[in-house]
C-alpha cells in the first residue's frame, strides 16, 4: 500500500471498510471453499472451528510473549505483564478447545440423530453472542488488565482465578449459551433417534455445564475457594472432557474406519466406567495441600493413580481398531491426528500425571514447572490433537468429500505440521521437566520454598537453559501451527478424485 | 461367532458405567460436606479471621513428622485489635484485591497458580521481611511500590506496580497473615520462618 493510500485509509473510515471487504473477498476467492457442500449443522460447526483456530493462534502468540519474559524480565514490563500474557494464553486455550468440542458435536449431531438440528437458528445466534463476548473479554484483559479490590472488578474485568478468569457477566453469558447448545442437542436426539453415544454425550454435557457453575462464586476462605475451583478444572479435564473425547472418538472410529457401532459403544461404556470411577475421586490429588483434611492424601493418591488405566484402554481401542481395519481409511491426516491423540492422552495425562500424583512426590513438585510440563503435554496431547483431527474431517467435506488418503498432493504439509507441532510440544515438555526437577530439588526440598529459595532455583543455570530451550521448542510449535493453518486452507484444493466410501465391517 | 459373553456385552458395561459413576459421585458429595465443615473459617485446620491478632509461626513437628502452623499469643497487626467482623472485612478486601490484580497468574497461593514468582502460602513468615518489627512496614511499601523496593536476587525479575492502594495493601497483608495460619499438611516442607532467626 503506498503512503498516500494509507493516509487516505486513516482519514476515511469507509475507505478502510472498503479495503477490508476487498481483502476478505480476495481471501475467499483464494481458499475457494463451497459452503454448498455442508449441511446446516456442519455450517455452524465450521464457524466454531474457524474461531477455534484463530484462538489457537492467539494462544501460542501470548505463550511466546510469556516465555520471553522468563528470559528477558524487562520485556513489556508494566505494559503487557507476564500475568496478562499468561492469562490470555491459558484462556484462549480453554476457549478454543471448547469451541472445537462444540463444533464437533454440531458436526456429528445430524448424522448420529438421523434428523436435522432442532432450533438451529438459536444455535447460530448463540454462536454470534458467544464470539462477541469472547472478543470483548479478551479486549478488556489486554486493555484494562486489572481493577481495584472490589466486586465490580470481579464482575467486569477479571475474576483472577486461573483458567476461569472470565468476569462474572461473561460466566452468566456462557451458561446461557450452553443452555441453547444443550437444547439443540437434546431436542435433536429426541426428534430423531437416541443411541448409546447420544445418551453418554447428553449426560456428559449436562455435567460439564453444571460443573462450570461451581466456579462462579466468590469466597474469602481460600481453602473453600480452591476446593470448588478444582471441581471445575479437574472434573473437566480428567472426567467430563475425557468422556466427551471418548464420544467423539467413538463416532470418528465408526466413520473413519468403519468400526461397528456395538463395539465402539461397548468400549465407550467401559471408558466411562473406568474414567469416572478413577477420575471423580482422583480429584483428591489436588486436595493434599490446600488446607483440606488428611484423608485426601490417601483417597487422592489412590484413585488418581488409577486414572492412567482408562487412558491405556483408549490407546488399545484406537490402535486395535486401526490395525483390525488395516489402517484403511479415507482421511489420512485425521487418522494420524487421532493416533497422536491416543498416545498424547496416554503420555501427557497418564504417564506425566502419574509421575507426580502421589503425595510423597507431589509435596516437592507441587506448583513448580513440573506441573507446567504435565499441563502442556496433557492439554496438547489429549485435546488439541482430537480437535485438529476434526478440522481435517471438516475440511474434507467442505471441499466436497475429496480424496485425502495416500498419494494426495502436497501431503508433506500436513506431515510436517504434524511433526513440528508434536516435536515442539514434546521439546517444551522435556525442557519444563528439567526445570521442574531442578525447582523441586533446590526450591522445594533444600531451600523450603522461601522467597530467596525460589530465586536460587530460578537463577540456576539448568533452569535458565531450560527456559531458553522452551522458547526454542515453542517457536518450533508456532511454526507447526503456521504450516497447519496453511495446510487446512489449501488441502484438497484442486483435488478431483472422490474419497473412497468406508462401509462398516 | 458365538454369543457375546455377559462380561463383554454392551448392556453389562452400560449398567456398570452408571453404577460406578453414581457411586463415585455420591462418595464425593459425602466427602465434600465433611471437608467443607472441617475447613470453614474458625475450624482447627482453617483458623478464624481474628487469627490476624495473633502470632503465627510454622515449624517442624517431630511427633507428626511434618511442618505445622503454630498459633501463639497476641501479636497485633497495624497496632490494632480487630473484632471478628473487622477482621473478616479486612481479609475479604485483601482476597478480592488478590483476585482483581491477578496475583495468581504470576504467583502460586497454596501452591496453585503460576510459576513466575514465589509461592505466597507462607509469605507472611518469609525471612525476606528481615525482622518481625520491620515486616508490616516493609510489606506495605513493597506491595504499593514493588518496582522501587525490588529484591529480585540478581534475577532482574521485578513485580510490576499494580496500583495497590494503602487500604488494599493492608487487606492483602491481613489475608497473607491469615493464609499462613492454615494447616496445609506440611506444604511447603523445610521452610525457615522469620521467627526462627529471632531467637
Ligand atoms: C487430559 C487430561 C489432563 C489434563 C489436560 C491435565 C492438565 C493439568 C494441568 C494444566 C495441571 C496444572 C494445574 C494448575 O494450573 O495448577 C495439572 C495438575 C495436575 N495433574 Fe493433570 N491433567 C490431566 C490428567 C491427569 C492425570 C490422569 C493425572 C494423574 C494420574 C494428573 C495429575 C495431576 C496432578 C497430581 C496435578 C497437580 C500438580 C501440582 O501439584 O502442582 N493429571 N493437570
Ligand atoms: C508456542 C508455544 C508455547 C509457549 C511458548 C508456551 C508458554 C507458556 C508459559 C510461559 C506458561 C506459563 C507457565 C508458568 O506459569 O510459569 C504457559 C502455561 C501453560 N500453557 Fe503454554 N505455551 C505454549 C504452547 C502451549 C500449548 C500448545 C498448550 C496446550 C495445548 C499450552 C498449555 C498451557 C497450560 C495448560 C499452561 C498452564 C500450566 C500450569 O499452570 O501448570 N501451552 N505456557
Ligand atoms: Fe487432576
Short mmCIF file of N, CA and C in Angstrom, two decimals, chain A residues 9 21 53 79 109 153 155 183 196 348 353 427 497:
data_model
loop_
_atom_site.label_atom_id
_atom_site.label_comp_id
_atom_site.label_asym_id
_atom_site.label_seq_id
_atom_site.Cartn_x
_atom_site.Cartn_y
_atom_site.Cartn_z
N UNK A 9 -6.75 5.93 3.98
CA UNK A 9 -7.46 4.94 4.78
C UNK A 9 -7.65 5.44 6.20
N UNK A 21 -13.16 -5.19 3.00
CA UNK A 21 -14.07 -6.04 2.23
C UNK A 21 -13.36 -6.67 1.03
N UNK A 53 -9.47 -21.98 15.55
CA UNK A 53 -8.12 -21.89 15.00
C UNK A 53 -7.52 -20.49 15.27
N UNK A 79 3.65 -3.09 30.79
CA UNK A 79 2.85 -2.77 29.61
C UNK A 79 1.93 -3.96 29.32
N UNK A 109 -24.01 -34.27 15.08
CA UNK A 109 -25.37 -34.34 15.61
C UNK A 109 -26.40 -34.85 14.58
N UNK A 153 -14.83 -5.19 40.00
CA UNK A 153 -13.71 -5.70 39.19
C UNK A 153 -13.95 -7.15 38.81
N UNK A 155 -16.77 -8.58 38.54
CA UNK A 155 -17.92 -8.68 37.63
C UNK A 155 -17.56 -8.26 36.22
N UNK A 183 -29.98 -27.48 24.50
CA UNK A 183 -31.32 -27.61 23.93
C UNK A 183 -31.23 -28.17 22.51
N UNK A 196 -26.55 -45.11 22.21
CA UNK A 196 -25.65 -45.14 23.35
C UNK A 196 -24.77 -43.90 23.35
N UNK A 348 0.76 -37.70 28.09
CA UNK A 348 0.62 -36.40 28.75
C UNK A 348 -0.16 -36.50 30.05
N UNK A 353 1.08 -37.36 34.34
CA UNK A 353 0.23 -37.13 35.51
C UNK A 353 0.61 -38.08 36.63
N UNK A 427 9.32 -31.13 22.94
CA UNK A 427 10.54 -30.43 23.34
C UNK A 427 10.30 -29.50 24.52
N UNK A 497 -10.40 -36.38 -7.38
CA UNK A 497 -10.83 -37.73 -7.00
C UNK A 497 -11.75 -37.65 -5.78
#
